[in-house]
Amino acid sequence: GAGVSQSPSNKVTEKGKDVELRCDPISGHTALYWYRQSLGQGLEFLIYFQGNSAPDKSGLPSDRFSAERTGGSVSTLTIQRTQQEDSAVYLCASSRDAYYEQYFGPGTRLTVT
Amino acid sequence: KQEVTQIPAALSVPEGENLVLNCSFTDSAIYNLQWFRQDPGKGLTSLLLIQSSQREQTSGRLNASLDKSSGRSTLYIAASQPGDSATYLCAAKGSQGNLIFGKGTKLSVKP
């Protein structure tokens, strides 16, 4: 079956612009996660959705970051007024429920110039 | 706060060798532990998931063990092949469901 998909695969933006990253989870998966992987850094948790609600937003690095999920399916991660330190690969994962195996998408590589 | 550490950071072995990758975690109250593989420029591929009640899981040439009391997991790769070259990540699942990742072990298998 189809895996987790993310778009765009690559995004180059100018400092100060807003960007939206999209994640399509595996059909039927109720839990959805966003992570960030910066050059030389490990994978950093950003936010978790169970259905449409986000019980854990603790990983969002600043108030410039926000995310939403609609219809219990597609999620968008929005970064406002991008900064160079936002450059990273943003990974999305989904799982059948919060405590099942997570499956990752291919990621969106964001470059802020 | 959960912290996950992987040792070594990098490992180079000749083809055919058996090897062990180590993962340690500070909080034993985990729900499960997952091992992933990441190829350069690619996303993560799940290799094995060990539930907190389990001691080990096997898939082909891979065997992962979990010792919650000591806060350790190992990934054993038998008869390594050049195609096994990748970065291996372990991740512990905490109470909120999110994964806490180690920084990975970069494995290179030389033909």
PDB file of N, CA and C in Angstrom, chain B residues 3-86:
ATOM      1  N   GLU B   3      17.135  10.495  27.308  1.00  0.00           N
ATOM      2  CA  GLU B   3      18.269  10.713  26.411  1.00  0.00           C
ATOM      3  C   GLU B   3      18.701   9.374  25.847  1.00  0.00           C
ATOM      4  N   VAL B   4      18.976   9.355  24.546  1.00  0.00           N
ATOM      5  CA  VAL B   4      19.373   8.131  23.859  1.00  0.00           C
ATOM      6  C   VAL B   4      20.765   8.335  23.273  1.00  0.00           C
ATOM      7  N   THR B   5      21.641   7.396  23.540  1.00  0.00           N
ATOM      8  CA  THR B   5      23.029   7.482  23.100  1.00  0.00           C
ATOM      9  C   THR B   5      23.384   6.254  22.283  1.00  0.00           C
ATOM     10  N   GLN B   6      24.099   6.461  21.175  1.00  0.00           N
ATOM     11  CA  GLN B   6      24.531   5.347  20.354  1.00  0.00           C
ATOM     12  C   GLN B   6      26.048   5.344  20.229  1.00  0.00           C
ATOM     13  N   ILE B   7      26.598   4.179  20.446  1.00  0.00           N
ATOM     14  CA  ILE B   7      28.043   3.989  20.351  1.00  0.00           C
ATOM     15  C   ILE B   7      28.310   2.746  19.511  1.00  0.00           C
ATOM     16  N   PRO B   8      29.299   2.772  18.560  1.00  0.00           N
ATOM     17  CA  PRO B   8      30.107   3.938  18.217  1.00  0.00           C
ATOM     18  C   PRO B   8      29.369   4.879  17.262  1.00  0.00           C
ATOM     19  N   ALA B   9      29.937   6.048  17.035  1.00  0.00           N
ATOM     20  CA  ALA B   9      29.338   6.990  16.091  1.00  0.00           C
ATOM     21  C   ALA B   9      29.560   6.528  14.653  1.00  0.00           C
ATOM     22  N   ALA B  10      30.664   5.823  14.440  1.00  0.00           N
ATOM     23  CA  ALA B  10      30.974   5.307  13.112  1.00  0.00           C
ATOM     24  C   ALA B  10      31.696   3.986  13.261  1.00  0.00           C
ATOM     25  N   LEU B  11      31.504   3.117  12.270  1.00  0.00           N
ATOM     26  CA  LEU B  11      32.075   1.777  12.321  1.00  0.00           C
ATOM     27  C   LEU B  11      32.360   1.324  10.898  1.00  0.00           C
ATOM     28  N   SER B  12      33.562   0.807  10.684  1.00  0.00           N
ATOM     29  CA  SER B  12      33.925   0.282   9.369  1.00  0.00           C
ATOM     30  C   SER B  12      34.376  -1.167   9.540  1.00  0.00           C
ATOM     31  N   VAL B  13      33.773  -2.065   8.791  1.00  0.00           N
ATOM     32  CA  VAL B  13      34.085  -3.489   8.920  1.00  0.00           C
ATOM     33  C   VAL B  13      34.245  -4.106   7.537  1.00  0.00           C
ATOM     34  N   PRO B  14      34.984  -5.211   7.434  1.00  0.00           N
ATOM     35  CA  PRO B  14      35.055  -5.919   6.151  1.00  0.00           C
ATOM     36  C   PRO B  14      33.807  -6.764   5.946  1.00  0.00           C
ATOM     37  N   GLU B  15      33.477  -6.966   4.698  1.00  0.00           N
ATOM     38  CA  GLU B  15      32.307  -7.762   4.340  1.00  0.00           C
ATOM     39  C   GLU B  15      32.377  -9.140   5.002  1.00  0.00           C
ATOM     40  N   GLY B  16      31.227  -9.612   5.468  1.00  0.00           N
ATOM     41  CA  GLY B  16      31.145 -10.950   6.060  1.00  0.00           C
ATOM     42  C   GLY B  16      31.238 -10.965   7.572  1.00  0.00           C
ATOM     43  N   GLU B  17      31.689  -9.847   8.131  1.00  0.00           N
ATOM     44  CA  GLU B  17      31.859  -9.809   9.588  1.00  0.00           C
ATOM     45  C   GLU B  17      30.513  -9.636  10.287  1.00  0.00           C
ATOM     46  N   ASN B  18      30.394 -10.251  11.475  1.00  0.00           N
ATOM     47  CA  ASN B  18      29.244 -10.011  12.335  1.00  0.00           C
ATOM     48  C   ASN B  18      29.539  -8.775  13.182  1.00  0.00           C
ATOM     49  N   LEU B  19      28.503  -7.965  13.454  1.00  0.00           N
ATOM     50  CA  LEU B  19      28.768  -6.758  14.219  1.00  0.00           C
ATOM     51  C   LEU B  19      27.600  -6.419  15.123  1.00  0.00           C
ATOM     52  N   VAL B  20      27.909  -5.599  16.133  1.00  0.00           N
ATOM     53  CA  VAL B  20      26.912  -5.185  17.120  1.00  0.00           C
ATOM     54  C   VAL B  20      26.912  -3.664  17.232  1.00  0.00           C
ATOM     55  N   LEU B  21      25.738  -3.090  17.151  1.00  0.00           N
ATOM     56  CA  LEU B  21      25.561  -1.657  17.368  1.00  0.00           C
ATOM     57  C   LEU B  21      24.868  -1.469  18.714  1.00  0.00           C
ATOM     58  N   ASN B  22      25.323  -0.486  19.464  1.00  0.00           N
ATOM     59  CA  ASN B  22      24.819  -0.287  20.814  1.00  0.00           C
ATOM     60  C   ASN B  22      23.961   0.960  20.951  1.00  0.00           C
ATOM     61  N   CYS B  23      22.959   0.866  21.782  1.00  0.00           N
ATOM     62  CA  CYS B  23      22.050   1.967  22.067  1.00  0.00           C
ATOM     63  C   CYS B  23      21.750   1.952  23.564  1.00  0.00           C
ATOM     64  N   SER B  24      21.856   3.101  24.205  1.00  0.00           N
ATOM     65  CA  SER B  24      21.497   3.166  25.626  1.00  0.00           C
ATOM     66  C   SER B  24      20.519   4.313  25.850  1.00  0.00           C
ATOM     67  N   PHE B  25      19.660   4.162  26.846  1.00  0.00           N
ATOM     68  CA  PHE B  25      18.657   5.172  27.140  1.00  0.00           C
ATOM     69  C   PHE B  25      18.600   5.383  28.653  1.00  0.00           C
ATOM     70  N   THR B  26      18.279   6.606  29.061  1.00  0.00           N
ATOM     71  CA  THR B  26      18.379   6.975  30.475  1.00  0.00           C
ATOM     72  C   THR B  26      17.120   6.659  31.271  1.00  0.00           C
ATOM     73  N   ASP B  27      15.959   6.658  30.632  1.00  0.00           N
ATOM     74  CA  ASP B  27      14.698   6.417  31.333  1.00  0.00           C
ATOM     75  C   ASP B  27      14.159   5.058  30.912  1.00  0.00           C
ATOM     76  N   SER B  28      14.100   4.130  31.830  1.00  0.00           N
ATOM     77  CA  SER B  28      13.682   2.764  31.488  1.00  0.00           C
ATOM     78  C   SER B  28      12.174   2.649  31.252  1.00  0.00           C
ATOM     79  N   ALA B  29      11.411   3.716  31.544  1.00  0.00           N
ATOM     80  CA  ALA B  29       9.957   3.683  31.357  1.00  0.00           C
ATOM     81  C   ALA B  29       9.607   3.944  29.897  1.00  0.00           C
ATOM     82  N   ILE B  30      10.009   3.035  29.029  1.00  0.00           N
ATOM     83  CA  ILE B  30       9.717   3.188  27.614  1.00  0.00           C
ATOM     84  C   ILE B  30       8.602   2.240  27.213  1.00  0.00           C
ATOM     85  N   TYR B  31       7.891   2.583  26.146  1.00  0.00           N
ATOM     86  CA  TYR B  31       6.848   1.709  25.629  1.00  0.00           C
ATOM     87  C   TYR B  31       7.414   0.722  24.615  1.00  0.00           C
ATOM     88  N   ASN B  32       8.309   1.194  23.815  1.00  0.00           N
ATOM     89  CA  ASN B  32       8.996   0.312  22.881  1.00  0.00           C
ATOM     90  C   ASN B  32      10.270   0.977  22.397  1.00  0.00           C
ATOM     91  N   LEU B  33      11.063   0.229  21.672  1.00  0.00           N
ATOM     92  CA  LEU B  33      12.288   0.750  21.089  1.00  0.00           C
ATOM     93  C   LEU B  33      12.327   0.306  19.635  1.00  0.00           C
ATOM     94  N   GLN B  34      12.660   1.260  18.773  1.00  0.00           N
ATOM     95  CA  GLN B  34      12.623   0.980  17.342  1.00  0.00           C
ATOM     96  C   GLN B  34      13.993   1.245  16.741  1.00  0.00           C
ATOM     97  N   TRP B  35      14.435   0.354  15.864  1.00  0.00           N
ATOM     98  CA  TRP B  35      15.674   0.541  15.110  1.00  0.00           C
ATOM     99  C   TRP B  35      15.321   0.909  13.673  1.00  0.00           C
ATOM    100  N   PHE B  36      16.061   1.902  13.151  1.00  0.00           N
ATOM    101  CA  PHE B  36      15.852   2.378  11.797  1.00  0.00           C
ATOM    102  C   PHE B  36      17.170   2.352  11.031  1.00  0.00           C
ATOM    103  N   ARG B  37      17.030   2.374   9.729  1.00  0.00           N
ATOM    104  CA  ARG B  37      18.157   2.551   8.832  1.00  0.00           C
ATOM    105  C   ARG B  37      17.896   3.817   8.016  1.00  0.00           C
ATOM    106  N   GLN B  38      18.935   4.617   7.816  1.00  0.00           N
ATOM    107  CA  GLN B  38      18.814   5.805   6.969  1.00  0.00           C
ATOM    108  C   GLN B  38      19.941   5.814   5.964  1.00  0.00           C
ATOM    109  N   ASP B  39      19.572   5.804   4.684  1.00  0.00           N
ATOM    110  CA  ASP B  39      20.546   5.923   3.617  1.00  0.00           C
ATOM    111  C   ASP B  39      20.725   7.397   3.281  1.00  0.00           C
ATOM    112  N   PRO B  40      21.897   7.780   2.761  1.00  0.00           N
ATOM    113  CA  PRO B  40      22.168   9.199   2.504  1.00  0.00           C
ATOM    114  C   PRO B  40      21.077   9.867   1.676  1.00  0.00           C
ATOM    115  N   GLY B  41      20.576  10.991   2.159  1.00  0.00           N
ATOM    116  CA  GLY B  41      19.575  11.751   1.431  1.00  0.00           C
ATOM    117  C   GLY B  41      18.196  11.122   1.416  1.00  0.00           C
ATOM    118  N   LYS B  42      18.013  10.093   2.192  1.00  0.00           N
ATOM    119  CA  LYS B  42      16.731   9.396   2.194  1.00  0.00           C
ATOM    120  C   LYS B  42      16.056   9.482   3.567  1.00  0.00           C
ATOM    121  N   GLY B  43      14.814   9.025   3.604  1.00  0.00           N
ATOM    122  CA  GLY B  43      14.094   8.972   4.870  1.00  0.00           C
ATOM    123  C   GLY B  43      14.506   7.767   5.683  1.00  0.00           C
ATOM    124  N   LEU B  44      13.740   7.476   6.719  1.00  0.00           N
ATOM    125  CA  LEU B  44      14.051   6.376   7.620  1.00  0.00           C
ATOM    126  C   LEU B  44      13.268   5.126   7.246  1.00  0.00           C
ATOM    127  N   THR B  45      13.943   3.995   7.290  1.00  0.00           N
ATOM    128  CA  THR B  45      13.301   2.698   7.076  1.00  0.00           C
ATOM    129  C   THR B  45      13.295   1.945   8.386  1.00  0.00           C
ATOM    130  N   SER B  46      12.116   1.547   8.830  1.00  0.00           N
ATOM    131  CA  SER B  46      12.020   0.804  10.083  1.00  0.00           C
ATOM    132  C   SER B  46      12.571  -0.606   9.898  1.00  0.00           C
ATOM    133  N   LEU B  47      13.423  -1.025  10.826  1.00  0.00           N
ATOM    134  CA  LEU B  47      14.016  -2.357  10.762  1.00  0.00           C
ATOM    135  C   LEU B  47      13.350  -3.308  11.748  1.00  0.00           C
ATOM    136  N   LEU B  48      13.299  -2.895  12.996  1.00  0.00           N
ATOM    137  CA  LEU B  48      12.760  -3.763  14.045  1.00  0.00           C
ATOM    138  C   LEU B  48      12.126  -2.898  15.125  1.00  0.00           C
ATOM    139  N   LEU B  49      11.057  -3.419  15.705  1.00  0.00           N
ATOM    140  CA  LEU B  49      10.392  -2.771  16.836  1.00  0.00           C
ATOM    141  C   LEU B  49      10.343  -3.775  17.961  1.00  0.00           C
ATOM    142  N   ILE B  50      10.832  -3.394  19.142  1.00  0.00           N
ATOM    143  CA  ILE B  50      10.763  -4.261  20.309  1.00  0.00           C
ATOM    144  C   ILE B  50       9.836  -3.615  21.332  1.00  0.00           C
ATOM    145  N   GLN B  51       8.777  -4.315  21.692  1.00  0.00           N
ATOM    146  CA  GLN B  51       7.878  -3.798  22.723  1.00  0.00           C
ATOM    147  C   GLN B  51       8.582  -3.913  24.083  1.00  0.00           C
ATOM    148  N   SER B  52       8.126  -3.111  25.037  1.00  0.00           N
ATOM    149  CA  SER B  52       8.784  -3.069  26.346  1.00  0.00           C
ATOM    150  C   SER B  52       8.738  -4.420  27.061  1.00  0.00           C
ATOM    151  N   SER B  53       7.755  -5.246  26.712  1.00  0.00           N
ATOM    152  CA  SER B  53       7.622  -6.554  27.358  1.00  0.00           C
ATOM    153  C   SER B  53       8.470  -7.636  26.688  1.00  0.00           C
ATOM    154  N   GLN B  54       9.087  -7.291  25.566  1.00  0.00           N
ATOM    155  CA  GLN B  54       9.871  -8.272  24.819  1.00  0.00           C
ATOM    156  C   GLN B  54      11.358  -8.125  25.131  1.00  0.00           C
ATOM    157  N   ARG B  55      12.094  -9.190  24.840  1.00  0.00           N
ATOM    158  CA  ARG B  55      13.543  -9.179  25.059  1.00  0.00           C
ATOM    159  C   ARG B  55      14.290  -9.046  23.735  1.00  0.00           C
ATOM    160  N   GLU B  56      13.696  -9.570  22.652  1.00  0.00           N
ATOM    161  CA  GLU B  56      14.383  -9.469  21.372  1.00  0.00           C
ATOM    162  C   GLU B  56      13.415  -9.656  20.220  1.00  0.00           C
ATOM    163  N   GLN B  57      13.894  -9.201  19.046  1.00  0.00           N
ATOM    164  CA  GLN B  57      13.161  -9.372  17.805  1.00  0.00           C
ATOM    165  C   GLN B  57      14.167  -9.715  16.716  1.00  0.00           C
ATOM    166  N   THR B  58      13.740 -10.527  15.776  1.00  0.00           N
ATOM    167  CA  THR B  58      14.630 -10.951  14.694  1.00  0.00           C
ATOM    168  C   THR B  58      13.951 -10.733  13.355  1.00  0.00           C
ATOM    169  N   SER B  59      14.759 -10.295  12.388  1.00  0.00           N
ATOM    170  CA  SER B  59      14.297 -10.176  11.015  1.00  0.00           C
ATOM    171  C   SER B  59      15.476 -10.474  10.107  1.00  0.00           C
ATOM    172  N   GLY B  60      15.452 -11.645   9.482  1.00  0.00           N
ATOM    173  CA  GLY B  60      16.551 -12.024   8.598  1.00  0.00           C
ATOM    174  C   GLY B  60      17.886 -12.054   9.320  1.00  0.00           C
ATOM    175  N   ARG B  61      18.838 -11.270   8.829  1.00  0.00           N
ATOM    176  CA  ARG B  61      20.171 -11.236   9.437  1.00  0.00           C
ATOM    177  C   ARG B  61      20.255 -10.286  10.627  1.00  0.00           C
ATOM    178  N   LEU B  62      19.148  -9.651  10.966  1.00  0.00           N
ATOM    179  CA  LEU B  62      19.143  -8.671  12.043  1.00  0.00           C
ATOM    180  C   LEU B  62      18.493  -9.243  13.296  1.00  0.00           C
ATOM    181  N   ASN B  63      19.096  -8.932  14.432  1.00  0.00           N
ATOM    182  CA  ASN B  63      18.519  -9.314  15.718  1.00  0.00           C
ATOM    183  C   ASN B  63      18.700  -8.149  16.668  1.00  0.00           C
ATOM    184  N   ALA B  64      17.594  -7.705  17.257  1.00  0.00           N
ATOM    185  CA  ALA B  64      17.664  -6.609  18.211  1.00  0.00           C
ATOM    186  C   ALA B  64      17.257  -7.120  19.581  1.00  0.00           C
ATOM    187  N   SER B  65      17.979  -6.704  20.596  1.00  0.00           N
ATOM    188  CA  SER B  65      17.664  -7.088  21.970  1.00  0.00           C
ATOM    189  C   SER B  65      17.344  -5.856  22.791  1.00  0.00           C
ATOM    190  N   LEU B  66      16.608  -6.066  23.878  1.00  0.00           N
ATOM    191  CA  LEU B  66      16.243  -4.964  24.758  1.00  0.00           C
ATOM    192  C   LEU B  66      16.379  -5.398  26.207  1.00  0.00           C
ATOM    193  N   ASP B  67      17.099  -4.619  26.988  1.00  0.00           N
ATOM    194  CA  ASP B  67      17.216  -4.826  28.429  1.00  0.00           C
ATOM    195  C   ASP B  67      16.811  -3.522  29.096  1.00  0.00           C
ATOM    196  N   LYS B  68      15.554  -3.436  29.490  1.00  0.00           N
ATOM    197  CA  LYS B  68      15.039  -2.199  30.071  1.00  0.00           C
ATOM    198  C   LYS B  68      15.723  -1.849  31.377  1.00  0.00           C
ATOM    199  N   SER B  69      16.002  -2.853  32.177  1.00  0.00           N
ATOM    200  CA  SER B  69      16.563  -2.581  33.504  1.00  0.00           C
ATOM    201  C   SER B  69      17.915  -1.899  33.427  1.00  0.00           C
ATOM    202  N   SER B  70      18.685  -2.261  32.406  1.00  0.00           N
ATOM    203  CA  SER B  70      19.997  -1.631  32.246  1.00  0.00           C
ATOM    204  C   SER B  70      19.962  -0.472  31.247  1.00  0.00           C
ATOM    205  N   GLY B  71      18.824  -0.252  30.630  1.00  0.00           N
ATOM    206  CA  GLY B  71      18.695   0.841  29.677  1.00  0.00           C
ATOM    207  C   GLY B  71      19.507   0.636  28.417  1.00  0.00           C
ATOM    208  N   ARG B  72      19.488  -0.590  27.899  1.00  0.00           N
ATOM    209  CA  ARG B  72      20.307  -0.883  26.729  1.00  0.00           C
ATOM    210  C   ARG B  72      19.557  -1.694  25.685  1.00  0.00           C
ATOM    211  N   SER B  73      19.935  -1.426  24.423  1.00  0.00           N
ATOM    212  CA  SER B  73      19.478  -2.240  23.307  1.00  0.00           C
ATOM    213  C   SER B  73      20.658  -2.447  22.376  1.00  0.00           C
ATOM    214  N   THR B  74      20.698  -3.597  21.745  1.00  0.00           N
ATOM    215  CA  THR B  74      21.738  -3.852  20.757  1.00  0.00           C
ATOM    216  C   THR B  74      21.101  -4.319  19.462  1.00  0.00           C
ATOM    217  N   LEU B  75      21.738  -3.965  18.358  1.00  0.00           N
ATOM    218  CA  LEU B  75      21.350  -4.458  17.038  1.00  0.00           C
ATOM    219  C   LEU B  75      22.508  -5.293  16.518  1.00  0.00           C
ATOM    220  N   TYR B  76      22.238  -6.559  16.299  1.00  0.00           N
ATOM    221  CA  TYR B  76      23.238  -7.500  15.812  1.00  0.00           C
ATOM    222  C   TYR B  76      22.984  -7.724  14.318  1.00  0.00           C
ATOM    223  N   ILE B  77      24.036  -7.532  13.518  1.00  0.00           N
ATOM    224  CA  ILE B  77      23.943  -7.773  12.082  1.00  0.00           C
ATOM    225  C   ILE B  77      24.886  -8.923  11.756  1.00  0.00           C
ATOM    226  N   ALA B  78      24.334  -9.988  11.229  1.00  0.00           N
ATOM    227  CA  ALA B  78      25.145 -11.162  10.886  1.00  0.00           C
ATOM    228  C   ALA B  78      25.602 -11.077   9.432  1.00  0.00           C
ATOM    229  N   ALA B  79      26.796 -11.584   9.210  1.00  0.00           N
ATOM    230  CA  ALA B  79      27.336 -11.711   7.844  1.00  0.00           C
ATOM    231  C   ALA B  79      27.126 -10.429   7.052  1.00  0.00           C
ATOM    232  N   SER B  80      27.714  -9.344   7.511  1.00  0.00           N
ATOM    233  CA  SER B  80      27.472  -8.029   6.921  1.00  0.00           C
ATOM    234  C   SER B  80      27.824  -7.996   5.434  1.00  0.00           C
ATOM    235  N   GLN B  81      27.087  -7.149   4.700  1.00  0.00           N
ATOM    236  CA  GLN B  81      27.246  -6.985   3.252  1.00  0.00           C
ATOM    237  C   GLN B  81      27.430  -5.501   2.939  1.00  0.00           C
ATOM    238  N   PRO B  82      28.069  -5.179   1.819  1.00  0.00           N
ATOM    239  CA  PRO B  82      28.217  -3.757   1.446  1.00  0.00           C
ATOM    240  C   PRO B  82      26.890  -3.017   1.413  1.00  0.00           C
ATOM    241  N   GLY B  83      25.810  -3.708   1.051  1.00  0.00           N
ATOM    242  CA  GLY B  83      24.491  -3.075   1.020  1.00  0.00           C
ATOM    243  C   GLY B  83      23.958  -2.703   2.393  1.00  0.00           C
ATOM    244  N   ASP B  84      24.602  -3.177   3.435  1.00  0.00           N
ATOM    245  CA  ASP B  84      24.203  -2.804   4.797  1.00  0.00           C
ATOM    246  C   ASP B  84      24.749  -1.434   5.181  1.00  0.00           C
ATOM    247  N   SER B  85      25.627  -0.877   4.364  1.00  0.00           N
ATOM    248  CA  SER B  85      26.212   0.434   4.666  1.00  0.00           C
ATOM    249  C   SER B  85      25.131   1.494   4.718  1.00  0.00           C
ATOM    250  N   ALA B  86      25.031   2.159   5.854  1.00  0.00           N
ATOM    251  CA  ALA B  86      23.985   3.161   6.099  1.00  0.00           C
ATOM    252  C   ALA B  86      24.194   3.692   7.517  1.00  0.00           C
TER     253      ALA B  86
END
